[in-house]
mmCIF file of C-alpha atoms and ligand atoms in Angstrom:
data_model
loop_
_atom_site.group_PDB
_atom_site.id
_atom_site.type_symbol
_atom_site.label_atom_id
_atom_site.label_comp_id
_atom_site.label_asym_id
_atom_site.label_seq_id
_atom_site.Cartn_x
_atom_site.Cartn_y
_atom_site.Cartn_z
ATOM 1 C CA MET A 1 -60.222 53.183 30.984
ATOM 2 C CA ILE A 2 -59.376 55.338 28.137
ATOM 3 C CA VAL A 3 -61.152 55.282 24.679
ATOM 4 C CA HIS A 4 -59.451 57.189 21.895
ATOM 5 C CA ILE A 5 -61.307 59.240 19.369
ATOM 6 C CA LYS A 6 -59.130 59.132 16.256
ATOM 7 C CA LEU A 7 -59.797 62.121 13.985
ATOM 8 C CA PRO A 8 -57.878 63.836 11.154
ATOM 9 C CA ASN A 9 -56.264 67.204 11.410
ATOM 10 C CA ASP A 10 -54.908 66.902 14.925
ATOM 11 C CA ILE A 11 -58.190 66.889 16.718
ATOM 12 C CA SER A 12 -58.025 63.410 18.225
ATOM 13 C CA TYR A 13 -58.798 63.083 21.898
ATOM 14 C CA ASP A 14 -59.396 60.700 24.695
ATOM 15 C CA VAL A 15 -62.479 59.803 26.688
ATOM 16 C CA ILE A 16 -61.167 59.054 30.092
ATOM 17 C CA ILE A 17 -63.331 57.065 32.528
ATOM 18 C CA ASP A 18 -62.883 57.346 36.217
ATOM 19 C CA LYS A 19 -59.818 59.428 36.398
ATOM 20 C CA LEU A 20 -60.861 63.053 37.122
ATOM 21 C CA ASN A 21 -57.491 63.652 38.637
ATOM 22 C CA LEU A 22 -56.009 63.894 35.177
ATOM 23 C CA ILE A 23 -57.825 67.272 34.629
ATOM 24 C CA ASN A 24 -54.813 69.502 34.652
ATOM 25 C CA PHE A 25 -54.547 72.611 32.435
ATOM 26 C CA ASP A 26 -52.269 75.596 32.724
ATOM 27 C CA LYS A 27 -54.779 77.826 31.338
ATOM 28 C CA LYS A 28 -57.412 80.498 32.054
ATOM 29 C CA ALA A 29 -60.749 78.701 32.108
ATOM 30 C CA VAL A 30 -64.469 79.074 32.616
ATOM 31 C CA LEU A 31 -66.450 76.222 34.080
ATOM 32 C CA VAL A 32 -70.022 76.336 32.821
ATOM 33 C CA THR A 33 -72.662 74.591 34.811
ATOM 34 C CA ASN A 34 -76.155 75.063 35.919
ATOM 35 C CA CYS A 35 -77.833 75.648 39.310
ATOM 36 C CA THR A 36 -78.743 72.195 39.923
ATOM 37 C CA ILE A 37 -75.313 70.614 39.429
ATOM 38 C CA ASN A 38 -73.615 73.592 41.003
ATOM 39 C CA SER A 39 -75.284 72.760 44.299
ATOM 40 C CA LEU A 40 -74.827 69.088 44.060
ATOM 41 C CA HIS A 41 -71.328 68.625 42.756
ATOM 42 C CA LEU A 42 -69.362 71.844 42.323
ATOM 43 C CA ASP A 43 -67.352 71.329 45.504
ATOM 44 C CA TYR A 44 -66.596 67.802 44.456
ATOM 45 C CA ILE A 45 -65.350 68.648 41.034
ATOM 46 C CA LYS A 46 -63.313 71.595 42.443
ATOM 47 C CA LYS A 47 -61.218 69.321 44.378
ATOM 48 C CA TYR A 48 -60.026 67.667 41.063
ATOM 49 C CA LEU A 49 -59.563 70.677 38.848
ATOM 50 C CA LYS A 50 -56.068 71.757 38.395
ATOM 51 C CA ILE A 51 -56.540 74.895 36.452
ATOM 52 C CA LYS A 52 -54.401 78.059 36.487
ATOM 53 C CA ASP A 53 -57.257 80.580 36.731
ATOM 54 C CA LEU A 54 -60.778 79.414 37.042
ATOM 55 C CA SER A 55 -64.092 81.262 37.063
ATOM 56 C CA ILE A 56 -67.550 79.607 37.273
ATOM 57 C CA LEU A 57 -70.596 80.466 35.284
ATOM 58 C CA THR A 58 -73.888 78.985 36.634
ATOM 59 C CA LEU A 59 -76.726 79.042 34.299
ATOM 60 C CA LEU A 60 -80.467 78.283 34.694
ATOM 61 C CA ASP A 61 -81.416 74.666 34.443
ATOM 62 C CA GLY A 62 -83.473 73.400 31.498
ATOM 63 C CA GLU A 63 -83.672 72.649 27.777
ATOM 64 C CA GLU A 64 -85.722 75.808 27.393
ATOM 65 C CA TYR A 65 -82.497 77.721 28.146
ATOM 66 C CA LYS A 66 -80.601 75.912 25.437
ATOM 67 C CA SER A 67 -80.749 79.025 23.152
ATOM 68 C CA MET A 68 -78.797 81.738 21.429
ATOM 69 C CA GLN A 69 -79.565 83.980 24.275
ATOM 70 C CA THR A 70 -77.732 81.674 26.806
ATOM 71 C CA ILE A 71 -74.858 81.512 24.270
ATOM 72 C CA GLU A 72 -74.702 85.299 24.495
ATOM 73 C CA THR A 73 -74.475 84.951 28.249
ATOM 74 C CA ILE A 74 -71.581 82.510 28.066
ATOM 75 C CA LEU A 75 -69.658 84.646 25.533
ATOM 76 C CA ASN A 76 -70.263 87.824 27.584
ATOM 77 C CA HIS A 77 -68.823 85.959 30.673
ATOM 78 C CA CYS A 78 -65.785 84.926 28.623
ATOM 79 C CA PHE A 79 -65.162 88.538 27.455
ATOM 80 C CA GLU A 80 -65.657 89.968 31.075
ATOM 81 C CA HIS A 81 -63.080 87.479 32.352
ATOM 82 C CA LYS A 82 -60.758 88.227 29.410
ATOM 83 C CA LEU A 83 -60.509 84.771 28.092
ATOM 84 C CA ASN A 84 -58.144 84.705 25.007
ATOM 85 C CA ARG A 85 -57.632 82.149 22.124
ATOM 86 C CA SER A 86 -55.635 79.821 24.364
ATOM 87 C CA SER A 87 -58.165 79.684 27.113
ATOM 88 C CA LEU A 88 -60.458 76.767 27.950
ATOM 89 C CA LEU A 89 -64.181 76.294 28.469
ATOM 90 C CA ILE A 90 -65.267 73.319 30.813
ATOM 91 C CA ALA A 91 -68.717 71.862 30.231
ATOM 92 C CA PHE A 92 -69.866 70.516 33.668
ATOM 93 C CA GLY A 93 -73.305 68.991 33.409
ATOM 94 C CA GLY A 94 -75.692 67.107 31.140
ATOM 95 C CA GLY A 95 -76.272 67.272 27.402
ATOM 96 C CA VAL A 96 -77.724 70.779 27.627
ATOM 97 C CA ILE A 97 -74.693 72.300 29.278
ATOM 98 C CA GLY A 98 -72.269 70.226 27.039
ATOM 99 C CA ASP A 99 -73.927 71.206 23.802
ATOM 100 C CA MET A 100 -74.179 74.899 24.695
ATOM 101 C CA THR A 101 -70.602 75.237 26.193
ATOM 102 C CA GLY A 102 -69.186 73.365 23.094
ATOM 103 C CA PHE A 103 -71.063 75.703 20.690
ATOM 104 C CA ALA A 104 -69.841 78.774 22.649
ATOM 105 C CA ALA A 105 -66.343 77.390 22.496
ATOM 106 C CA SER A 106 -66.675 76.871 18.762
ATOM 107 C CA ILE A 107 -67.347 80.593 18.176
ATOM 108 C CA TYR A 108 -65.556 82.464 20.881
ATOM 109 C CA GLN A 109 -62.744 84.380 19.106
ATOM 110 C CA ARG A 110 -63.295 81.914 16.209
ATOM 111 C CA GLY A 111 -62.938 78.835 18.428
ATOM 112 C CA ILE A 112 -61.248 77.854 21.586
ATOM 113 C CA ASP A 113 -60.718 74.602 23.346
ATOM 114 C CA PHE A 114 -63.233 73.035 25.659
ATOM 115 C CA ILE A 115 -63.379 69.802 27.752
ATOM 116 C CA GLN A 116 -66.406 67.893 28.808
ATOM 117 C CA ILE A 117 -67.161 66.609 32.279
ATOM 118 C CA PRO A 118 -70.602 64.954 31.708
ATOM 119 C CA THR A 119 -72.872 64.415 34.718
ATOM 120 C CA THR A 120 -75.913 62.604 33.287
ATOM 121 C CA LEU A 121 -75.846 59.085 31.930
ATOM 122 C CA LEU A 122 -77.126 60.306 28.643
ATOM 123 C CA ALA A 123 -74.303 62.818 28.261
ATOM 124 C CA GLN A 124 -71.756 60.213 29.475
ATOM 125 C CA VAL A 125 -72.818 57.572 26.881
ATOM 126 C CA ASP A 126 -73.628 59.924 23.992
ATOM 127 C CA ALA A 127 -73.836 63.694 24.103
ATOM 128 C CA SER A 128 -70.356 64.487 25.469
ATOM 129 C CA VAL A 129 -68.626 62.403 22.797
ATOM 130 C CA GLY A 130 -68.313 63.243 19.123
ATOM 131 C CA GLY A 131 -68.309 67.094 19.006
ATOM 132 C CA LYS A 132 -71.851 67.881 18.021
ATOM 133 C CA THR A 133 -72.624 71.211 19.738
ATOM 134 C CA GLY A 134 -75.575 73.611 19.418
ATOM 135 C CA VAL A 135 -78.705 75.155 20.482
ATOM 136 C CA ASN A 136 -82.442 75.187 19.803
ATOM 137 C CA ASN A 137 -84.496 77.837 18.160
ATOM 138 C CA LYS A 138 -88.213 78.394 17.398
ATOM 139 C CA TYR A 139 -87.818 76.219 14.241
ATOM 140 C CA GLY A 140 -86.639 73.091 16.162
ATOM 141 C CA LYS A 141 -84.018 71.414 18.225
ATOM 142 C CA ASN A 142 -80.351 71.650 17.674
ATOM 143 C CA LEU A 143 -80.822 73.485 14.439
ATOM 144 C CA ILE A 144 -78.003 75.977 15.239
ATOM 145 C CA GLY A 145 -74.642 74.516 15.873
ATOM 146 C CA ALA A 146 -71.184 73.389 14.853
ATOM 147 C CA PHE A 147 -69.082 70.351 14.984
ATOM 148 C CA HIS A 148 -66.386 71.202 17.578
ATOM 149 C CA GLN A 149 -64.550 68.386 19.266
ATOM 150 C CA PRO A 150 -63.546 68.623 22.843
ATOM 151 C CA LEU A 151 -59.911 68.474 23.994
ATOM 152 C CA ALA A 152 -60.914 65.489 26.242
ATOM 153 C CA VAL A 153 -63.972 64.007 27.951
ATOM 154 C CA TYR A 154 -63.791 63.146 31.655
ATOM 155 C CA ILE A 155 -66.508 60.629 32.771
ATOM 156 C CA ASP A 156 -67.066 59.722 36.423
ATOM 157 C CA THR A 157 -69.976 57.536 37.529
ATOM 158 C CA PHE A 158 -69.876 59.223 40.865
ATOM 159 C CA PHE A 159 -72.238 61.917 39.527
ATOM 160 C CA LEU A 160 -74.845 59.503 38.597
ATOM 161 C CA SER A 161 -75.654 58.799 42.316
ATOM 162 C CA THR A 162 -77.726 61.951 42.356
ATOM 163 C CA LEU A 163 -79.399 61.562 39.068
ATOM 164 C CA PRO A 164 -83.210 61.065 39.213
ATOM 165 C CA LYS A 165 -84.353 57.712 37.968
ATOM 166 C CA ARG A 166 -86.135 59.118 35.076
ATOM 167 C CA GLU A 167 -83.059 60.896 33.799
ATOM 168 C CA PHE A 168 -80.989 57.663 34.314
ATOM 169 C CA SER A 169 -83.537 55.657 32.265
ATOM 170 C CA SER A 170 -83.391 58.329 29.600
ATOM 171 C CA GLY A 171 -79.651 57.528 29.331
ATOM 172 C CA VAL A 172 -80.359 53.889 29.261
ATOM 173 C CA SER A 173 -82.462 54.396 26.297
ATOM 174 C CA GLU A 174 -79.441 55.782 24.202
ATOM 175 C CA ILE A 175 -77.339 52.813 25.406
ATOM 176 C CA ILE A 176 -80.089 50.481 24.025
ATOM 177 C CA LYS A 177 -80.101 52.501 20.869
ATOM 178 C CA MET A 178 -76.360 51.683 20.291
ATOM 179 C CA ALA A 179 -76.728 48.009 21.054
ATOM 180 C CA VAL A 180 -79.703 47.505 18.917
ATOM 181 C CA THR A 181 -78.123 49.101 15.877
ATOM 182 C CA PHE A 182 -74.488 48.023 16.345
ATOM 183 C CA ASP A 183 -73.918 45.285 18.784
ATOM 184 C CA LYS A 184 -76.140 42.123 19.365
ATOM 185 C CA ASP A 185 -73.843 40.772 22.035
ATOM 186 C CA PHE A 186 -74.111 43.984 23.978
ATOM 187 C CA PHE A 187 -77.822 43.848 23.519
ATOM 188 C CA ILE A 188 -78.029 40.353 24.915
ATOM 189 C CA TRP A 189 -75.740 41.524 27.789
ATOM 190 C CA LEU A 190 -78.234 44.207 28.553
ATOM 191 C CA GLU A 191 -81.077 41.772 28.549
ATOM 192 C CA ASN A 192 -79.162 39.550 31.100
ATOM 193 C CA ASN A 193 -77.809 42.378 33.295
ATOM 194 C CA THR A 194 -79.348 45.203 35.227
ATOM 195 C CA LEU A 195 -77.839 48.592 35.391
ATOM 196 C CA ASP A 196 -78.323 48.857 39.056
ATOM 197 C CA ASN A 197 -74.771 48.518 40.208
ATOM 198 C CA GLU A 198 -71.454 50.293 39.679
ATOM 199 C CA GLU A 199 -69.793 47.496 37.777
ATOM 200 C CA ASN A 200 -72.562 47.106 35.251
ATOM 201 C CA ILE A 201 -73.011 50.750 34.717
ATOM 202 C CA LYS A 202 -69.254 51.264 33.986
ATOM 203 C CA TYR A 203 -69.317 48.360 31.546
ATOM 204 C CA ALA A 204 -72.372 49.777 29.765
ATOM 205 C CA ILE A 205 -70.802 53.311 29.584
ATOM 206 C CA SER A 206 -67.432 51.976 28.363
ATOM 207 C CA LYS A 207 -69.241 49.737 25.667
ATOM 208 C CA SER A 208 -71.424 52.698 24.520
ATOM 209 C CA VAL A 209 -68.458 55.038 24.329
ATOM 210 C CA GLN A 210 -66.491 52.496 22.354
ATOM 211 C CA ILE A 211 -69.380 52.089 19.914
ATOM 212 C CA LYS A 212 -69.864 55.788 19.583
ATOM 213 C CA ALA A 213 -65.928 56.260 19.193
ATOM 214 C CA SER A 214 -65.919 53.857 16.304
ATOM 215 C CA VAL A 215 -68.785 55.501 14.611
ATOM 216 C CA VAL A 216 -67.318 59.007 14.961
ATOM 217 C CA ASN A 217 -63.853 57.912 13.927
ATOM 218 C CA ALA A 218 -65.319 56.641 10.764
ATOM 219 C CA ASP A 219 -67.677 59.682 10.051
ATOM 220 C CA GLU A 220 -67.113 62.725 12.123
ATOM 221 C CA LYS A 221 -69.425 64.969 10.173
ATOM 222 C CA GLU A 222 -72.230 62.595 9.639
ATOM 223 C CA LYS A 223 -71.920 61.990 5.916
ATOM 224 C CA GLY A 224 -72.918 58.328 6.337
ATOM 225 C CA ILE A 225 -72.718 55.901 9.270
ATOM 226 C CA ARG A 226 -72.966 58.532 12.018
ATOM 227 C CA ALA A 227 -76.552 59.018 11.066
ATOM 228 C CA VAL A 228 -77.358 55.564 12.610
ATOM 229 C CA LEU A 229 -76.849 57.284 15.976
ATOM 230 C CA ASN A 230 -80.165 58.899 15.145
ATOM 231 C CA TYR A 231 -82.095 55.621 15.196
ATOM 232 C CA GLY A 232 -85.477 56.507 16.794
ATOM 233 C CA HIS A 233 -84.742 60.278 16.598
ATOM 234 C CA THR A 234 -86.676 61.090 13.490
ATOM 235 C CA PHE A 235 -89.877 60.046 15.328
ATOM 236 C CA ALA A 236 -88.610 61.355 18.776
ATOM 237 C CA HIS A 237 -88.082 64.849 17.403
ATOM 238 C CA VAL A 238 -91.712 65.018 16.254
ATOM 239 C CA ILE A 239 -92.981 63.698 19.667
ATOM 240 C CA GLU A 240 -90.715 66.172 21.448
ATOM 241 C CA ASN A 241 -91.996 68.977 19.279
ATOM 242 C CA GLU A 242 -95.636 67.993 19.484
ATOM 243 C CA THR A 243 -95.421 67.899 23.310
ATOM 244 C CA ASN A 244 -93.543 71.186 23.591
ATOM 245 C CA TYR A 245 -90.521 69.367 25.005
ATOM 246 C CA LYS A 246 -92.453 69.085 28.280
ATOM 247 C CA THR A 247 -93.898 65.603 28.572
ATOM 248 C CA TYR A 248 -90.894 63.430 27.642
ATOM 249 C CA LEU A 249 -87.228 63.478 28.468
ATOM 250 C CA HIS A 250 -85.105 63.115 25.220
ATOM 251 C CA GLY A 251 -84.212 59.581 25.842
ATOM 252 C CA GLU A 252 -87.928 58.695 26.644
ATOM 253 C CA ALA A 253 -88.954 60.125 23.240
ATOM 254 C CA VAL A 254 -86.133 58.277 21.643
ATOM 255 C CA GLY A 255 -87.436 55.027 23.188
ATOM 256 C CA ILE A 256 -90.845 55.509 21.758
ATOM 257 C CA GLY A 257 -89.180 56.566 18.445
ATOM 258 C CA MET A 258 -87.237 53.382 18.403
ATOM 259 C CA LEU A 259 -90.426 51.273 18.909
ATOM 260 C CA ILE A 260 -92.060 53.255 15.961
ATOM 261 C CA ALA A 261 -89.017 52.678 13.764
ATOM 262 C CA ASN A 262 -89.088 48.897 14.705
ATOM 263 C CA GLU A 263 -92.607 48.686 13.442
ATOM 264 C CA VAL A 264 -91.518 50.211 10.209
ATOM 265 C CA SER A 265 -88.626 47.442 10.098
ATOM 266 C CA ILE A 266 -91.222 44.731 10.654
ATOM 267 C CA LYS A 267 -93.401 46.179 7.861
ATOM 268 C CA ILE A 268 -90.559 46.139 5.248
ATOM 269 C CA GLY A 269 -89.223 42.850 6.525
ATOM 270 C CA LEU A 270 -86.021 44.084 8.330
ATOM 271 C CA MET A 271 -86.971 42.741 11.703
ATOM 272 C CA ASN A 272 -89.312 40.115 13.064
ATOM 273 C CA LYS A 273 -91.886 40.716 15.719
ATOM 274 C CA GLN A 274 -90.050 38.708 18.442
ATOM 275 C CA GLU A 275 -86.943 40.964 18.032
ATOM 276 C CA ALA A 276 -89.067 44.160 18.319
ATOM 277 C CA LEU A 277 -90.666 42.687 21.451
ATOM 278 C CA ARG A 278 -87.292 42.172 22.953
ATOM 279 C CA VAL A 279 -86.441 45.911 22.475
ATOM 280 C CA LYS A 280 -89.735 46.933 23.974
ATOM 281 C CA LYS A 281 -89.249 44.641 26.855
ATOM 282 C CA LEU A 282 -85.806 46.022 27.654
ATOM 283 C CA LEU A 283 -87.155 49.585 27.495
ATOM 284 C CA VAL A 284 -90.083 48.668 29.674
ATOM 285 C CA SER A 285 -87.640 47.173 32.296
ATOM 286 C CA TYR A 286 -86.278 50.618 32.841
ATOM 287 C CA LYS A 287 -89.807 52.250 32.876
ATOM 288 C CA ILE A 288 -89.103 54.080 29.549
ATOM 289 C CA PRO A 289 -92.571 54.925 28.085
ATOM 290 C CA THR A 290 -93.461 52.782 25.034
ATOM 291 C CA SER A 291 -96.665 54.332 23.831
ATOM 292 C CA TYR A 292 -97.674 57.570 22.245
ATOM 293 C CA LEU A 293 -100.909 58.691 20.782
ATOM 294 C CA ILE A 294 -100.388 60.043 17.353
ATOM 295 C CA LYS A 295 -103.440 62.364 16.731
ATOM 296 C CA ASP A 296 -102.919 62.956 12.973
ATOM 297 C CA SER A 297 -100.685 60.731 10.965
ATOM 298 C CA GLU A 298 -100.313 62.977 7.980
ATOM 299 C CA ASP A 299 -99.560 65.936 10.256
ATOM 300 C CA PHE A 300 -96.912 63.825 12.149
ATOM 301 C CA TYR A 301 -95.381 62.873 8.777
ATOM 302 C CA GLU A 302 -95.146 66.376 7.587
ATOM 303 C CA HIS A 303 -93.273 67.275 10.799
ATOM 304 C CA PHE A 304 -90.383 65.123 9.557
ATOM 305 C CA PHE A 305 -89.577 67.803 7.137
ATOM 306 C CA LEU A 306 -88.768 70.330 9.920
ATOM 307 C CA ASP A 307 -86.097 68.000 11.025
ATOM 308 C CA LYS A 308 -82.735 69.305 10.022
ATOM 309 C CA LYS A 309 -81.805 65.884 8.523
ATOM 310 C CA SER A 310 -84.761 66.287 6.139
ATOM 311 C CA LEU A 311 -84.516 69.891 5.113
ATOM 312 C CA ASP A 312 -83.779 68.708 1.546
ATOM 313 C CA ASN A 313 -87.325 67.183 1.249
ATOM 314 C CA ASN A 314 -85.700 63.824 1.567
ATOM 315 C CA ILE A 315 -86.529 61.848 4.675
ATOM 316 C CA LYS A 316 -83.759 59.577 5.794
ATOM 317 C CA PHE A 317 -84.930 56.721 7.973
ATOM 318 C CA ILE A 318 -82.618 54.841 10.266
ATOM 319 C CA LEU A 319 -83.979 51.388 10.800
ATOM 320 C CA ALA A 320 -82.828 48.368 12.833
ATOM 321 C CA LYS A 321 -82.037 45.322 10.829
ATOM 322 C CA GLY A 322 -82.668 42.544 13.201
ATOM 323 C CA LEU A 323 -80.719 43.121 16.373
ATOM 324 C CA GLY A 324 -77.200 44.506 16.134
ATOM 325 C CA ASN A 325 -77.445 45.885 12.589
ATOM 326 C CA TYR A 326 -79.061 48.773 10.708
ATOM 327 C CA THR A 327 -80.132 50.221 7.413
ATOM 328 C CA ILE A 328 -80.245 53.805 6.241
ATOM 329 C CA SER A 329 -82.848 54.474 3.703
ATOM 330 C CA ASN A 330 -84.483 57.436 2.069
ATOM 331 C CA LYS A 331 -86.708 55.184 -0.166
ATOM 332 C CA ILE A 332 -89.220 54.012 2.441
ATOM 333 C CA LYS A 333 -92.662 54.591 0.965
ATOM 334 C CA LYS A 334 -94.864 57.130 2.521
ATOM 335 C CA GLU A 335 -97.799 54.762 2.766
ATOM 336 C CA ASP A 336 -95.828 52.225 4.838
ATOM 337 C CA ILE A 337 -94.889 55.003 7.272
ATOM 338 C CA ILE A 338 -98.359 56.249 7.409
ATOM 339 C CA SER A 339 -99.739 52.809 8.069
ATOM 340 C CA VAL A 340 -97.252 52.363 10.857
ATOM 341 C CA LEU A 341 -98.224 55.776 12.312
ATOM 342 C CA LYS A 342 -101.866 54.904 12.255
ATOM 343 C CA ASP A 343 -101.233 51.862 14.450
ATOM 344 C CA PHE A 344 -100.133 54.402 17.063
ATOM 345 C CA SER A 345 -103.195 56.497 16.757
HETATM 346 P P1 NAD B 401 -79.924 67.815 30.669
HETATM 347 O O1 NAD B 401 -78.568 68.362 30.439
HETATM 348 O O2 NAD B 401 -81.076 68.711 30.687
HETATM 349 O O3 NAD B 401 -79.849 67.170 32.184
HETATM 350 C C1 NAD B 401 -80.961 66.472 32.671
HETATM 351 C C2 NAD B 401 -81.411 66.984 34.039
HETATM 352 O O4 NAD B 401 -80.573 66.431 35.027
HETATM 353 C C3 NAD B 401 -81.169 68.584 34.264
HETATM 354 O O5 NAD B 401 -82.121 69.088 35.136
HETATM 355 C C4 NAD B 401 -79.851 68.623 34.878
HETATM 356 O O6 NAD B 401 -79.692 69.895 35.730
HETATM 357 C C5 NAD B 401 -79.888 67.384 35.878
HETATM 358 N N1 NAD B 401 -78.648 66.755 36.224
HETATM 359 C C6 NAD B 401 -77.416 66.826 35.481
HETATM 360 N N2 NAD B 401 -76.559 66.099 36.093
HETATM 361 C C7 NAD B 401 -77.169 65.723 37.319
HETATM 362 C C8 NAD B 401 -76.567 64.998 38.390
HETATM 363 N N3 NAD B 401 -75.493 64.329 38.399
HETATM 364 N N4 NAD B 401 -77.495 64.721 39.450
HETATM 365 C C9 NAD B 401 -78.751 65.246 39.444
HETATM 366 N N5 NAD B 401 -79.210 66.052 38.479
HETATM 367 C C10 NAD B 401 -78.360 66.189 37.389
HETATM 368 O O7 NAD B 401 -80.173 66.643 29.732
HETATM 369 P P2 NAD B 401 -79.457 65.424 29.249
HETATM 370 O O8 NAD B 401 -80.536 64.233 29.183
HETATM 371 O O9 NAD B 401 -78.146 65.219 29.803
HETATM 372 O O10 NAD B 401 -79.215 65.820 27.782
HETATM 373 C C11 NAD B 401 -80.137 66.179 26.760
HETATM 374 C C12 NAD B 401 -79.609 67.127 25.859
HETATM 375 O O11 NAD B 401 -78.423 66.643 25.121
HETATM 376 C C13 NAD B 401 -80.636 67.538 24.697
HETATM 377 O O12 NAD B 401 -80.559 68.981 24.570
HETATM 378 C C14 NAD B 401 -80.046 66.866 23.525
HETATM 379 O O13 NAD B 401 -80.309 67.561 22.287
HETATM 380 C C15 NAD B 401 -78.725 66.776 23.823
HETATM 381 N N6 NAD B 401 -77.885 65.686 23.082
HETATM 382 C C16 NAD B 401 -76.728 66.043 22.428
HETATM 383 C C17 NAD B 401 -76.090 64.990 21.780
HETATM 384 C C18 NAD B 401 -74.793 65.326 21.116
HETATM 385 O O14 NAD B 401 -74.253 64.420 20.445
HETATM 386 N N7 NAD B 401 -74.266 66.421 21.111
HETATM 387 C C19 NAD B 401 -76.490 63.715 21.862
HETATM 388 C C20 NAD B 401 -77.695 63.371 22.604
HETATM 389 C C21 NAD B 401 -78.253 64.400 23.194
HETATM 390 N N1 LIG B 402 -76.186 61.778 19.182
HETATM 391 C C1 LIG B 402 -75.886 61.515 17.787
HETATM 392 C C2 LIG B 402 -74.584 61.910 17.397
HETATM 393 O O1 LIG B 402 -73.710 62.241 18.055
HETATM 394 O O2 LIG B 402 -74.341 61.931 16.174
#
């Protein structure tokens, strides 16, 4: 299956599902991966890569290495291997590798091409598509970065066979996010089908990629509708930050964030309790955590202003409107948010 991402200025590309044999570039390239994926899947991917001149860069594994320092490592490797402006970077890994490789590609000699070969479910359904690239710094997550679209994305569910269950569920959380905000039929499908077999997983990936494609096609640079993909994230980023990125995986924090957002939706009449319960039930069925102890609601609220989407002192909340629809609002009253946050304390 191929999903087309249609963008202006000649940067359209395809997300190609289950056709790794199409990876064919007459270019000098660096494949960027980490030590975990290297030992599990490097031999497998090498069989498919038709690349003129390939070198491999293996980084340490972990969100804590998603930093400017690692970008420097990638760029240095590119210079040492004499990549030029027509060379290629290959991101082979989860969202961390994808975001960093994309960012390095966006700045190496003012920008070179890169492709994504995502190996986690989260990266296959979300992070590898849409061209958001970047790194974290001491001020927060993904605060340094660029929009830089890949030349193509190659998804293969084979890689998911080695993914730890928790990581898999973290990806499911992002799938649920897309269904709740954009596609009620898909949400109902997820309620009635389990992602425990190849066929269902492929279906859920292709549905999610199609949803993401339609959003990115409409709003590449997040001036409007693309912000909806951040449903649950405003709360999730605070949770991740408060727990030093150690307690929860990104998708897990997003799961809790969606539940907090849904309570806000209920409070202002956008969702009924039954609908919120259905989202919770679906998350629970994948063992995605659904509770978080907010110690200080005011402090939690103040954290929103550290999020890059709120740097102008205006917090934009993405809320589900029933199932399969959304609202974007910067007019939610502070007292309504605080009252919901207190229910989690
Ligand atoms: P990750 O890249 O850290 O991967 C999770 C873990 O799984 C890592 O330990 C990794 O080495 C391991 N792994 C990867 N593939 C594997 C496989 N096939 N088998 C076994 N282990 C494997 O995390 P992630 O969840 O993929 O991505 C999270 C990151 O993505 C965050 O940094 C987040 O900010 C970013 N993100 C970006 C976007 C975007 O649009 N650019 C969207 C969502 C998330
Ligand atoms: N993951 C959010 C986005 O791509 O916009």
